[in-house]
Amino acid sequence: MGEIIERPPVNLVIGFIYKAKDQLLKSKEELVCCYGDFDFESEELFFNHTMYYVKEMGGPLFRQFASFKNLISPEELPSIKIKTNEIEDTLRDHQLVRQINLDPGYLCASALILATTKNHQQRIYLSKGIYGESELFYQDGKFNHWDWTYPDYQTQEYKDIFIVIRNLYAKKIKNTSYRFI
């Protein structure tokens, strides 16, 4: 029988998809108020991997990722997803059109996990109507993707961003009683 051990804290990450920079800045302000400062923000990337968001938000769209300085418990992810949905709602325009998409998740030593409200065969129910999905896994010194991984997360550009965040996470874990595994 395996020994039950406490899960180490994980690194909260947020993916932003947006059209207008002011919406990005407003959402960042809200997130920092809730979860503390960022320790990493990626460059602004052009987002053209799907038309799904263009239908609702217009275009052109941009993508950015941020990592938070404070580590979280993985059990917090459902509540964080609910909060990011609330932030999206408060930033809707007067025609109820979404202005920004916030994708919270966490990075641990072995994977990038994203939160979603949509069920699918590879997703695991967490709580509060929220599912988790392993988007990338770390093996052989690099991030790898699954067959179901979103096309943009399959790019080397995104994987390189998550390597940077993983390295930051490793440094943070060294300052705790947990092992980086």
PDB file of C-alpha atoms in Angstrom:
ATOM      1  CA  MET A   1       0.000   0.000   0.000  1.00  0.00           C
ATOM      2  CA  GLY A   2       1.308   3.434  -0.932  1.00  0.00           C
ATOM      3  CA  GLU A   3       1.967   6.012   1.728  1.00  0.00           C
ATOM      4  CA  ILE A   4      -0.296   9.063   1.669  1.00  0.00           C
ATOM      5  CA  ILE A   5       1.819  12.193   1.759  1.00  0.00           C
ATOM      6  CA  GLU A   6       0.882  15.852   1.727  1.00  0.00           C
ATOM      7  CA  ARG A   7       1.026  17.422  -1.712  1.00  0.00           C
ATOM      8  CA  PRO A   8       3.654  20.168  -2.063  1.00  0.00           C
ATOM      9  CA  PRO A   9       2.402  23.656  -2.864  1.00  0.00           C
ATOM     10  CA  VAL A  10       2.241  24.518  -6.556  1.00  0.00           C
ATOM     11  CA  ASN A  11       2.890  27.570  -8.706  1.00  0.00           C
ATOM     12  CA  LEU A  12      -0.239  29.469  -9.754  1.00  0.00           C
ATOM     13  CA  VAL A  13      -0.169  30.557 -13.402  1.00  0.00           C
ATOM     14  CA  ILE A  14      -2.646  32.532 -15.484  1.00  0.00           C
ATOM     15  CA  GLY A  15      -3.018  32.659 -19.245  1.00  0.00           C
ATOM     16  CA  PHE A  16      -4.598  35.808 -20.653  1.00  0.00           C
ATOM     17  CA  ILE A  17      -6.270  36.104 -24.062  1.00  0.00           C
ATOM     18  CA  TYR A  18      -7.301  39.662 -24.837  1.00  0.00           C
ATOM     19  CA  LYS A  19      -7.852  42.266 -27.502  1.00  0.00           C
ATOM     20  CA  ALA A  20      -7.435  45.509 -25.546  1.00  0.00           C
ATOM     21  CA  LYS A  21      -4.441  46.158 -23.308  1.00  0.00           C
ATOM     22  CA  ASP A  22      -6.576  48.078 -20.776  1.00  0.00           C
ATOM     23  CA  GLN A  23      -8.595  44.911 -20.089  1.00  0.00           C
ATOM     24  CA  LEU A  24      -5.370  42.999 -19.512  1.00  0.00           C
ATOM     25  CA  LEU A  25      -4.182  45.621 -17.027  1.00  0.00           C
ATOM     26  CA  LYS A  26      -7.523  45.695 -15.176  1.00  0.00           C
ATOM     27  CA  SER A  27      -7.567  41.904 -14.851  1.00  0.00           C
ATOM     28  CA  LYS A  28      -3.971  41.885 -13.607  1.00  0.00           C
ATOM     29  CA  GLU A  29      -4.841  44.448 -10.925  1.00  0.00           C
ATOM     30  CA  GLU A  30      -7.704  42.251  -9.711  1.00  0.00           C
ATOM     31  CA  LEU A  31      -5.559  39.118  -9.721  1.00  0.00           C
ATOM     32  CA  VAL A  32      -2.711  40.760  -7.812  1.00  0.00           C
ATOM     33  CA  CYS A  33      -5.204  41.959  -5.185  1.00  0.00           C
ATOM     34  CA  CYS A  34      -6.436  38.370  -4.763  1.00  0.00           C
ATOM     35  CA  TYR A  35      -3.269  36.277  -5.117  1.00  0.00           C
ATOM     36  CA  GLY A  36      -0.262  38.549  -4.670  1.00  0.00           C
ATOM     37  CA  ASP A  37       2.420  39.810  -7.022  1.00  0.00           C
ATOM     38  CA  PHE A  38       3.660  38.194 -10.208  1.00  0.00           C
ATOM     39  CA  ASP A  39       7.221  36.906 -10.364  1.00  0.00           C
ATOM     40  CA  PHE A  40       7.115  36.437 -14.149  1.00  0.00           C
ATOM     41  CA  GLU A  41       5.178  37.868 -17.077  1.00  0.00           C
ATOM     42  CA  SER A  42       5.769  36.610 -20.602  1.00  0.00           C
ATOM     43  CA  GLU A  43       6.019  38.802 -23.649  1.00  0.00           C
ATOM     44  CA  GLU A  44       2.805  39.662 -25.441  1.00  0.00           C
ATOM     45  CA  LEU A  45       2.214  36.942 -28.042  1.00  0.00           C
ATOM     46  CA  PHE A  46      -0.030  37.087 -31.082  1.00  0.00           C
ATOM     47  CA  PHE A  47      -2.888  34.588 -30.609  1.00  0.00           C
ATOM     48  CA  ASN A  48      -4.136  32.960 -33.812  1.00  0.00           C
ATOM     49  CA  HIS A  49      -4.423  29.283 -32.909  1.00  0.00           C
ATOM     50  CA  THR A  50      -8.227  29.132 -32.961  1.00  0.00           C
ATOM     51  CA  MET A  51     -11.167  31.269 -34.082  1.00  0.00           C
ATOM     52  CA  TYR A  52     -13.152  30.284 -30.962  1.00  0.00           C
ATOM     53  CA  TYR A  53     -12.405  33.522 -29.093  1.00  0.00           C
ATOM     54  CA  VAL A  54     -12.490  35.801 -32.160  1.00  0.00           C
ATOM     55  CA  LYS A  55     -16.210  35.074 -32.582  1.00  0.00           C
ATOM     56  CA  GLU A  56     -16.879  36.447 -29.113  1.00  0.00           C
ATOM     57  CA  MET A  57     -14.104  38.982 -28.568  1.00  0.00           C
ATOM     58  CA  GLY A  58     -13.159  40.170 -32.047  1.00  0.00           C
ATOM     59  CA  GLY A  59      -9.569  40.439 -33.142  1.00  0.00           C
ATOM     60  CA  PRO A  60      -6.680  40.600 -33.359  1.00  0.00           C
ATOM     61  CA  LEU A  61      -6.117  38.764 -30.094  1.00  0.00           C
ATOM     62  CA  PHE A  62      -3.042  38.508 -27.926  1.00  0.00           C
ATOM     63  CA  ARG A  63      -1.811  36.022 -25.323  1.00  0.00           C
ATOM     64  CA  GLN A  64       0.291  36.511 -22.241  1.00  0.00           C
ATOM     65  CA  PHE A  65       1.188  34.276 -19.300  1.00  0.00           C
ATOM     66  CA  ALA A  66       1.958  35.257 -15.715  1.00  0.00           C
ATOM     67  CA  SER A  67       3.302  33.357 -12.732  1.00  0.00           C
ATOM     68  CA  PHE A  68       2.596  34.318  -9.142  1.00  0.00           C
ATOM     69  CA  LYS A  69       5.265  34.740  -6.488  1.00  0.00           C
ATOM     70  CA  ASN A  70       3.201  33.002  -3.781  1.00  0.00           C
ATOM     71  CA  LEU A  71       2.727  29.251  -3.971  1.00  0.00           C
ATOM     72  CA  ILE A  72      -0.759  27.782  -3.504  1.00  0.00           C
ATOM     73  CA  SER A  73      -2.295  24.491  -2.492  1.00  0.00           C
ATOM     74  CA  PRO A  74      -3.518  22.553  -5.555  1.00  0.00           C
ATOM     75  CA  GLU A  75      -6.902  22.281  -3.824  1.00  0.00           C
ATOM     76  CA  GLU A  76      -7.376  26.042  -4.340  1.00  0.00           C
ATOM     77  CA  LEU A  77      -7.619  25.753  -8.135  1.00  0.00           C
ATOM     78  CA  PRO A  78     -11.435  25.409  -8.366  1.00  0.00           C
ATOM     79  CA  SER A  79     -11.989  28.533  -6.256  1.00  0.00           C
ATOM     80  CA  ILE A  80      -9.431  30.407  -8.339  1.00  0.00           C
ATOM     81  CA  LYS A  81     -11.208  29.409 -11.568  1.00  0.00           C
ATOM     82  CA  ILE A  82     -14.507  30.652 -10.135  1.00  0.00           C
ATOM     83  CA  LYS A  83     -12.824  33.952  -9.210  1.00  0.00           C
ATOM     84  CA  THR A  84     -11.296  34.384 -12.684  1.00  0.00           C
ATOM     85  CA  ASN A  85     -14.727  33.791 -14.231  1.00  0.00           C
ATOM     86  CA  GLU A  86     -16.098  36.532 -11.957  1.00  0.00           C
ATOM     87  CA  ILE A  87     -13.324  38.887 -13.087  1.00  0.00           C
ATOM     88  CA  GLU A  88     -14.139  38.120 -16.737  1.00  0.00           C
ATOM     89  CA  ASP A  89     -17.796  38.941 -16.023  1.00  0.00           C
ATOM     90  CA  THR A  90     -17.002  42.284 -14.376  1.00  0.00           C
ATOM     91  CA  LEU A  91     -14.927  43.289 -17.413  1.00  0.00           C
ATOM     92  CA  ARG A  92     -17.647  42.519 -19.988  1.00  0.00           C
ATOM     93  CA  ASP A  93     -18.767  45.490 -22.052  1.00  0.00           C
ATOM     94  CA  HIS A  94     -22.299  46.928 -22.044  1.00  0.00           C
ATOM     95  CA  GLN A  95     -23.310  44.438 -24.769  1.00  0.00           C
ATOM     96  CA  LEU A  96     -22.226  41.549 -22.495  1.00  0.00           C
ATOM     97  CA  VAL A  97     -19.344  40.656 -24.800  1.00  0.00           C
ATOM     98  CA  ARG A  98     -16.377  39.055 -23.083  1.00  0.00           C
ATOM     99  CA  GLN A  99     -13.314  41.308 -23.204  1.00  0.00           C
ATOM    100  CA  ILE A 100     -10.727  38.932 -21.784  1.00  0.00           C
ATOM    101  CA  ASN A 101     -10.269  35.204 -21.232  1.00  0.00           C
ATOM    102  CA  LEU A 102      -8.468  34.112 -18.067  1.00  0.00           C
ATOM    103  CA  ASP A 103      -7.077  30.583 -17.898  1.00  0.00           C
ATOM    104  CA  PRO A 104      -5.851  29.723 -14.397  1.00  0.00           C
ATOM    105  CA  GLY A 105      -3.807  26.668 -13.710  1.00  0.00           C
ATOM    106  CA  TYR A 106      -0.862  25.471 -11.748  1.00  0.00           C
ATOM    107  CA  LEU A 107       2.576  24.238 -12.518  1.00  0.00           C
ATOM    108  CA  CYS A 108       4.285  21.598 -10.428  1.00  0.00           C
ATOM    109  CA  ALA A 109       7.522  19.726 -11.058  1.00  0.00           C
ATOM    110  CA  SER A 110       5.829  17.188 -13.331  1.00  0.00           C
ATOM    111  CA  ALA A 111       3.002  18.984 -15.160  1.00  0.00           C
ATOM    112  CA  LEU A 112       0.982  22.030 -16.115  1.00  0.00           C
ATOM    113  CA  ILE A 113      -2.637  21.632 -15.002  1.00  0.00           C
ATOM    114  CA  LEU A 114      -5.371  23.961 -16.287  1.00  0.00           C
ATOM    115  CA  ALA A 115      -8.815  24.539 -14.784  1.00  0.00           C
ATOM    116  CA  THR A 116     -11.960  24.479 -16.905  1.00  0.00           C
ATOM    117  CA  THR A 117     -15.730  24.428 -16.497  1.00  0.00           C
ATOM    118  CA  LYS A 118     -16.126  22.020 -19.416  1.00  0.00           C
ATOM    119  CA  ASN A 119     -16.104  18.264 -18.932  1.00  0.00           C
ATOM    120  CA  HIS A 120     -14.366  15.986 -21.418  1.00  0.00           C
ATOM    121  CA  GLN A 121     -13.078  12.422 -21.352  1.00  0.00           C
ATOM    122  CA  GLN A 122      -9.529  13.362 -20.280  1.00  0.00           C
ATOM    123  CA  ARG A 123     -10.601  15.841 -17.593  1.00  0.00           C
ATOM    124  CA  ILE A 124     -10.962  15.062 -13.917  1.00  0.00           C
ATOM    125  CA  TYR A 125     -13.628  16.635 -11.746  1.00  0.00           C
ATOM    126  CA  LEU A 126     -12.073  18.671  -8.938  1.00  0.00           C
ATOM    127  CA  SER A 127     -14.965  20.415  -7.146  1.00  0.00           C
ATOM    128  CA  LYS A 128     -17.466  23.294  -7.433  1.00  0.00           C
ATOM    129  CA  GLY A 129     -18.194  22.520 -11.105  1.00  0.00           C
ATOM    130  CA  ILE A 130     -14.515  22.767 -12.071  1.00  0.00           C
ATOM    131  CA  TYR A 131     -12.405  20.182 -13.894  1.00  0.00           C
ATOM    132  CA  GLY A 132      -8.655  19.833 -14.184  1.00  0.00           C
ATOM    133  CA  GLU A 133      -6.706  18.867 -17.267  1.00  0.00           C
ATOM    134  CA  SER A 134      -3.041  17.999 -17.611  1.00  0.00           C
ATOM    135  CA  GLU A 135      -1.987  20.178 -20.533  1.00  0.00           C
ATOM    136  CA  LEU A 136       1.765  19.496 -20.500  1.00  0.00           C
ATOM    137  CA  PHE A 137       3.941  16.952 -18.723  1.00  0.00           C
ATOM    138  CA  TYR A 138       7.627  17.244 -17.851  1.00  0.00           C
ATOM    139  CA  GLN A 139       9.806  14.331 -18.929  1.00  0.00           C
ATOM    140  CA  ASP A 140      13.375  13.931 -20.193  1.00  0.00           C
ATOM    141  CA  GLY A 141      14.270  17.520 -19.309  1.00  0.00           C
ATOM    142  CA  LYS A 142      11.486  19.176 -21.280  1.00  0.00           C
ATOM    143  CA  PHE A 143       7.757  19.791 -21.439  1.00  0.00           C
ATOM    144  CA  ASN A 144       5.796  17.433 -23.667  1.00  0.00           C
ATOM    145  CA  HIS A 145       2.188  17.595 -24.802  1.00  0.00           C
ATOM    146  CA  TRP A 146      -0.649  15.108 -24.959  1.00  0.00           C
ATOM    147  CA  ASP A 147      -2.845  14.303 -27.968  1.00  0.00           C
ATOM    148  CA  TRP A 148      -5.567  16.501 -26.436  1.00  0.00           C
ATOM    149  CA  THR A 149      -3.332  19.472 -25.606  1.00  0.00           C
ATOM    150  CA  TYR A 150      -4.583  22.758 -27.056  1.00  0.00           C
ATOM    151  CA  PRO A 151      -2.657  23.612 -30.264  1.00  0.00           C
ATOM    152  CA  ASP A 152      -1.088  26.778 -28.839  1.00  0.00           C
ATOM    153  CA  TYR A 153       0.223  24.908 -25.786  1.00  0.00           C
ATOM    154  CA  GLN A 154       1.891  22.429 -28.154  1.00  0.00           C
ATOM    155  CA  THR A 155       4.217  25.132 -29.497  1.00  0.00           C
ATOM    156  CA  GLN A 156       7.827  25.308 -28.408  1.00  0.00           C
ATOM    157  CA  GLU A 157       7.316  28.997 -27.645  1.00  0.00           C
ATOM    158  CA  TYR A 158       4.788  28.161 -24.900  1.00  0.00           C
ATOM    159  CA  LYS A 159       6.812  25.220 -23.612  1.00  0.00           C
ATOM    160  CA  ASP A 160       9.830  27.523 -23.244  1.00  0.00           C
ATOM    161  CA  ILE A 161       7.735  29.940 -21.170  1.00  0.00           C
ATOM    162  CA  PHE A 162       6.716  27.121 -18.843  1.00  0.00           C
ATOM    163  CA  ILE A 163      10.348  26.002 -18.473  1.00  0.00           C
ATOM    164  CA  VAL A 164      11.138  29.500 -17.162  1.00  0.00           C
ATOM    165  CA  ILE A 165       8.223  29.279 -14.717  1.00  0.00           C
ATOM    166  CA  ARG A 166       9.228  25.742 -13.683  1.00  0.00           C
ATOM    167  CA  ASN A 167      12.732  26.994 -12.866  1.00  0.00           C
ATOM    168  CA  LEU A 168      11.244  29.777 -10.717  1.00  0.00           C
ATOM    169  CA  TYR A 169       9.042  27.197  -9.004  1.00  0.00           C
ATOM    170  CA  ALA A 170      12.067  24.979  -8.265  1.00  0.00           C
ATOM    171  CA  LYS A 171      13.776  27.900  -6.509  1.00  0.00           C
ATOM    172  CA  LYS A 172      10.650  28.611  -4.443  1.00  0.00           C
ATOM    173  CA  ILE A 173      10.265  24.954  -3.404  1.00  0.00           C
ATOM    174  CA  LYS A 174      13.889  24.901  -2.208  1.00  0.00           C
ATOM    175  CA  ASN A 175      12.815  27.418   0.451  1.00  0.00           C
ATOM    176  CA  THR A 176      10.229  24.996   1.861  1.00  0.00           C
ATOM    177  CA  SER A 177      10.374  21.618   3.574  1.00  0.00           C
ATOM    178  CA  TYR A 178       9.172  19.898   0.366  1.00  0.00           C
ATOM    179  CA  ARG A 179      11.265  18.129  -2.241  1.00  0.00           C
ATOM    180  CA  PHE A 180      11.123  19.196  -5.884  1.00  0.00           C
ATOM    181  CA  ILE A 181       9.680  16.038  -7.461  1.00  0.00           C
TER     182      ILE A 181
END
